[in-house]
Coordinates of C-alpha atoms in Angstrom, one line a residue:
M1 CA 216.6 318.7 380.9
S2 CA 218.3 317.0 378.0
G3 CA 215.3 314.7 377.7
A4 CA 212.9 317.6 377.4
V5 CA 215.0 319.1 374.7
A6 CA 215.1 315.8 372.8
V7 CA 211.3 315.6 373.0
V8 CA 210.9 319.2 371.7
R9 CA 213.2 318.5 368.8
R10 CA 211.4 315.3 367.9
M11 CA 208.1 317.1 367.9
R12 CA 209.5 319.8 365.6
S13 CA 210.8 317.1 363.3
M14 CA 207.4 315.4 363.2
A15 CA 205.7 318.7 362.5
Q16 CA 208.1 319.5 359.6
G17 CA 207.5 316.0 358.2
N18 CA 203.8 316.4 358.3
R19 CA 204.1 319.8 356.6
F20 CA 206.3 318.3 353.9
R21 CA 203.8 315.5 353.3
R22 CA 200.9 317.9 353.1
F23 CA 202.7 320.1 350.5
R24 CA 203.7 317.0 348.6
G25 CA 200.1 315.7 348.5
I26 CA 198.8 319.1 347.4
G27 CA 201.5 319.2 344.6
L28 CA 200.6 315.7 343.3
A29 CA 196.9 316.4 343.2
L30 CA 197.5 319.8 341.5
L31 CA 199.7 318.4 338.8
G32 CA 197.3 315.6 338.1
S33 CA 194.4 318.1 337.8
I34 CA 196.4 320.2 335.4
L35 CA 197.0 317.2 333.1
W36 CA 193.3 316.3 333.3
G37 CA 192.4 319.9 332.2
V38 CA 194.6 319.6 329.2
S39 CA 193.3 316.1 328.2
G40 CA 189.7 317.2 328.5
T41 CA 190.3 319.8 325.8
A42 CA 192.0 317.2 323.7
A43 CA 189.1 314.8 324.2
Q44 CA 186.6 317.6 323.1
V45 CA 188.6 318.0 319.8
L46 CA 188.4 314.2 319.2
F47 CA 184.6 314.2 319.8
Q48 CA 183.8 317.3 317.7
A49 CA 186.4 317.1 314.9
D50 CA 186.9 313.3 314.5
H51 CA 183.5 312.1 315.8
V52 CA 185.1 309.7 318.3
N53 CA 182.6 307.8 320.6
P54 CA 183.2 308.6 324.3
A55 CA 182.8 304.9 325.3
W56 CA 185.5 303.8 322.7
L57 CA 187.9 306.5 324.0
V58 CA 187.3 305.5 327.6
A59 CA 187.9 301.8 326.9
V60 CA 191.1 302.5 325.0
R61 CA 192.5 304.9 327.6
M62 CA 191.7 302.6 330.5
V63 CA 192.9 299.3 329.1
V64 CA 196.2 300.8 327.7
A65 CA 196.9 302.7 330.9
G66 CA 196.0 299.7 333.0
V67 CA 198.3 297.4 331.1
L68 CA 201.2 299.8 331.3
L69 CA 200.7 300.5 335.0
L70 CA 200.4 296.8 335.8
A71 CA 203.6 296.1 333.9
A72 CA 205.4 298.8 336.0
C73 CA 203.8 297.4 339.1
C74 CA 205.0 293.8 338.4
F75 CA 208.5 295.0 337.6
K76 CA 208.6 297.0 340.9
E77 CA 206.7 294.7 343.2
G78 CA 206.8 291.2 341.6
V79 CA 204.0 288.9 342.7
Q80 CA 202.8 291.5 345.2
A81 CA 201.2 293.3 342.3
F82 CA 198.4 290.6 342.6
A83 CA 197.9 291.1 346.3
P84 CA 194.6 293.0 346.0
W85 CA 192.9 289.8 344.6
R86 CA 194.1 287.4 347.3
A87 CA 191.4 288.2 349.9
P88 CA 187.7 288.3 348.9
H89 CA 187.1 291.7 350.7
S90 CA 189.9 293.5 348.9
A91 CA 189.1 291.8 345.6
V92 CA 185.5 293.0 345.7
R93 CA 186.6 296.5 346.8
T94 CA 189.1 296.7 344.0
A95 CA 186.5 295.7 341.4
V96 CA 183.9 298.1 342.7
F97 CA 186.5 300.9 342.6
G98 CA 187.4 300.1 339.0
L99 CA 183.7 300.2 338.0
A100 CA 182.1 302.9 340.1
G101 CA 185.2 304.9 340.7
L102 CA 187.6 305.0 337.8
L103 CA 185.1 304.0 335.0
G104 CA 182.5 306.2 336.6
V105 CA 184.6 309.3 336.6
Q106 CA 185.9 308.9 333.1
Y107 CA 182.8 307.9 331.3
T108 CA 180.4 310.4 332.9
Y109 CA 182.9 313.2 332.4
F110 CA 183.5 312.4 328.7
A111 CA 179.7 311.8 328.2
A112 CA 179.1 315.3 329.6
I113 CA 181.7 316.8 327.2
H114 CA 180.1 314.9 324.3
A115 CA 176.6 316.1 325.2
G116 CA 177.8 319.7 325.8
N117 CA 181.3 321.0 326.2
A118 CA 184.3 320.6 328.4
A119 CA 183.7 323.9 330.2
T120 CA 180.2 323.0 331.4
A121 CA 181.2 319.4 332.2
T122 CA 184.0 320.8 334.4
V123 CA 181.7 323.1 336.3
L124 CA 179.2 320.3 337.0
Q125 CA 182.0 317.9 338.0
Y126 CA 183.3 320.3 340.6
M127 CA 180.2 319.9 342.7
A128 CA 182.2 316.9 344.0
P129 CA 183.8 318.8 346.9
I130 CA 180.3 319.5 348.2
V131 CA 179.5 315.8 348.0
I132 CA 182.7 314.8 349.7
V133 CA 182.6 317.4 352.5
G134 CA 178.9 316.5 353.1
Y135 CA 179.7 312.8 353.3
A136 CA 182.6 313.4 355.7
S137 CA 180.5 315.6 357.9
A138 CA 177.6 313.1 357.9
R139 CA 180.0 310.2 358.7
S140 CA 181.8 312.0 361.5
R141 CA 178.5 313.7 362.7
R142 CA 180.3 317.1 362.7
A143 CA 179.6 320.2 360.8
P144 CA 182.2 321.2 358.1
T145 CA 184.9 323.5 359.4
A146 CA 185.0 327.1 358.5
L147 CA 188.0 326.5 356.3
Q148 CA 186.3 323.7 354.4
I149 CA 183.2 325.9 353.8
I150 CA 185.4 328.7 352.6
C151 CA 187.5 326.5 350.3
V152 CA 184.4 324.8 348.8
G153 CA 182.9 328.2 348.0
L154 CA 186.2 329.5 346.6
A155 CA 186.7 326.4 344.4
L156 CA 183.2 326.5 343.0
L157 CA 183.3 330.2 342.4
G158 CA 186.7 330.0 340.7
C159 CA 185.6 327.1 338.5
L160 CA 182.4 329.0 337.5
L161 CA 184.2 332.2 336.6
L162 CA 186.9 330.4 334.7
V163 CA 184.6 328.4 332.4
T164 CA 181.9 331.0 331.9
N165 CA 184.0 334.2 331.8
G166 CA 181.4 335.7 334.2
H167 CA 178.4 335.1 331.9
I168 CA 176.3 332.6 333.9
E169 CA 173.6 332.6 331.3
R170 CA 175.9 330.8 328.8
L171 CA 175.6 327.6 330.8
A172 CA 172.3 326.7 329.0
V173 CA 173.1 323.2 327.8
S174 CA 171.2 320.0 327.1
G175 CA 169.6 318.0 329.9
A176 CA 171.9 315.1 329.1
C177 CA 175.0 317.2 329.7
V178 CA 173.6 318.4 333.1
A179 CA 172.7 314.8 334.1
W180 CA 176.1 313.3 333.1
G181 CA 177.9 316.2 334.7
L182 CA 176.1 315.8 338.1
L183 CA 176.8 312.0 337.9
S184 CA 180.4 312.9 337.3
A185 CA 180.5 314.8 340.5
V186 CA 179.2 311.8 342.4
A187 CA 181.7 309.6 340.7
V188 CA 184.6 311.9 341.7
A189 CA 183.4 311.7 345.3
I190 CA 183.4 307.8 345.1
Y191 CA 186.8 307.9 343.4
S192 CA 188.3 310.1 346.1
I193 CA 186.8 308.3 349.2
F194 CA 186.4 304.6 348.3
P195 CA 190.0 303.6 347.5
V196 CA 191.7 305.1 350.6
P197 CA 192.0 301.8 352.6
L198 CA 193.1 300.0 349.4
I199 CA 195.8 302.5 348.8
A200 CA 197.0 302.3 352.4
A201 CA 197.2 298.5 352.1
F202 CA 198.5 297.9 348.6
G203 CA 199.8 301.3 347.3
P204 CA 198.5 303.6 344.6
L205 CA 200.3 301.8 341.7
S206 CA 198.6 298.4 341.9
I207 CA 195.2 299.8 342.8
T208 CA 195.3 302.3 339.9
A209 CA 196.4 299.5 337.5
W210 CA 193.8 297.0 338.5
G211 CA 191.0 299.6 338.6
M212 CA 191.9 300.7 335.1
L213 CA 191.9 297.2 333.8
V214 CA 188.6 296.3 335.4
G215 CA 186.8 299.4 334.2
G216 CA 188.3 299.3 330.8
A217 CA 187.5 295.6 330.3
A218 CA 183.9 296.3 331.4
V219 CA 183.2 299.2 329.0
G220 CA 185.1 297.4 326.2
L221 CA 183.1 294.2 326.5
A222 CA 179.9 296.2 326.7
T223 CA 180.6 298.3 323.6
A224 CA 182.8 296.1 321.4
P225 CA 179.9 294.6 319.4
Y226 CA 178.7 298.0 318.0
L227 CA 181.8 300.3 318.3
P228 CA 184.3 299.5 315.6
V229 CA 187.8 301.1 315.6
P230 CA 187.4 304.6 314.1
H231 CA 189.3 305.7 311.0
L232 CA 191.5 308.5 312.4
S233 CA 194.3 310.7 311.0
A234 CA 197.8 310.6 312.4
E235 CA 197.1 313.8 314.4
A236 CA 194.0 312.3 315.9
W237 CA 195.9 309.2 317.0
C238 CA 198.5 311.5 318.6
L239 CA 195.6 313.1 320.6
V240 CA 194.4 309.6 321.6
A241 CA 197.9 308.7 322.8
F242 CA 198.1 312.0 324.7
V243 CA 194.7 311.3 326.4
V244 CA 195.9 307.8 327.4
V245 CA 199.3 308.7 328.8
F246 CA 199.1 312.3 330.0
G247 CA 195.3 312.4 330.6
T248 CA 194.9 309.0 332.2
L249 CA 198.0 307.0 333.2
I250 CA 199.9 309.8 334.9
P251 CA 197.3 312.1 336.5
F252 CA 195.2 309.2 338.0
Y253 CA 198.3 307.8 339.6
L254 CA 199.3 311.2 340.9
Y255 CA 195.9 311.9 342.3
L256 CA 195.6 308.5 344.1
A257 CA 199.2 309.0 345.4
S258 CA 198.2 312.3 346.9
L259 CA 195.6 310.6 349.1
R260 CA 198.5 309.2 351.2
D261 CA 199.3 312.7 352.3
I262 CA 196.0 314.7 352.3
T263 CA 192.4 313.9 352.8
P264 CA 190.0 313.2 349.9
A265 CA 188.1 316.4 350.6
D266 CA 191.4 318.5 350.3
A267 CA 192.5 316.5 347.2
S268 CA 189.2 317.2 345.4
L269 CA 189.5 320.9 346.2
V270 CA 193.1 321.1 345.0
A271 CA 192.0 319.4 341.8
S272 CA 190.2 322.6 340.9
G273 CA 193.4 323.3 339.0
E274 CA 191.8 321.4 336.1
P275 CA 189.7 324.4 334.8
L276 CA 192.7 326.6 335.5
A277 CA 194.8 324.5 333.1
A278 CA 192.0 324.5 330.5
T279 CA 191.8 328.3 330.6
A280 CA 195.6 328.7 330.4
L281 CA 195.6 326.4 327.3
A282 CA 192.8 328.4 325.7
V283 CA 194.8 331.6 326.1
T284 CA 198.2 330.4 325.1
V285 CA 197.3 327.9 322.3
L286 CA 193.9 329.0 321.1
H287 CA 194.7 332.7 321.6
Q288 CA 191.5 333.5 323.5
P289 CA 191.5 336.7 325.5
L290 CA 192.0 336.5 329.3
T291 CA 189.0 338.4 330.8
W292 CA 188.6 339.9 334.3
A293 CA 186.4 336.9 335.2
A294 CA 189.0 334.4 334.2
L295 CA 191.7 336.2 336.2
L296 CA 189.4 336.4 339.2
G297 CA 188.6 332.7 338.8
M298 CA 192.3 331.8 338.7
G299 CA 192.8 333.9 341.9
C300 CA 190.0 331.9 343.7
V301 CA 191.5 328.6 342.7
L302 CA 195.1 329.6 343.7
L303 CA 193.7 331.0 347.0
T304 CA 192.1 327.6 347.7
V305 CA 195.4 325.8 347.2
T306 CA 197.2 328.4 349.4
L307 CA 194.6 328.0 352.3
L308 CA 194.9 324.2 352.2
A309 CA 198.7 324.3 352.1
R310 CA 198.8 326.6 355.2
A311 CA 196.1 324.6 357.1
K312 CA 197.1 322.4 360.0
S313 CA 197.5 318.8 359.1

């Protein structure tokens, strides 16, 4: 009898641990997405007011964030920080993640903002959950669950309402913006799925650091000959620093750390908090009115997070 009681207690403890890890993963992904939303607005100011080139900003943010993360990784893990490069398979996978994942996400998103605006770029980028759920279903040869379908629909509807204020016809933008935005959605899917085994083997800190350095070095070497350092004001340099630290270093680490606790599909859905943050910033800082559509969009995004948090792990 006592053995059965012990088994029941152990099962309850495991269930509580799984629930805690799920909430932790959702919280990390949500916080990272909020910081992304704020930094996207900061990047748009740099593009429009200071005429900063997207490739230059991507190179700066990735190299600086990569160096800082690698320094922290070396301090914490010592020579283990270089472990991803010791085996050919993990080395190739790390390089591909840095180029197609981290660099892909950042450059395509910023290029979409530069060609259009942050709102439209965000809507197009949040086609990523559909790509991820479709990939997962195709790989497992199973149809998406009812919860996944509902959450995808809610996330996309919430994003659309938040960034358009209910006026769909205002999404008329350049073809370049649409193309870069859709490529950004594919890049987010790669970024969410591809590094999972790397993170499990080496941890999010070293993988994020090396991915940033690989991607930043690639875009920097490709653009250095024709992209000189821009002449910026002190305020503009503060925005650049904000984009590097709070829009790159911290949120990318948080998002990758969340993949230890939740699936890539759930993480990408929770990351719908990005347009929520952008809307909140517009209301509180830019004093834009909060319409019924924006409120409804916030409700859809928050409901997505709630459904995922209550779902069985």
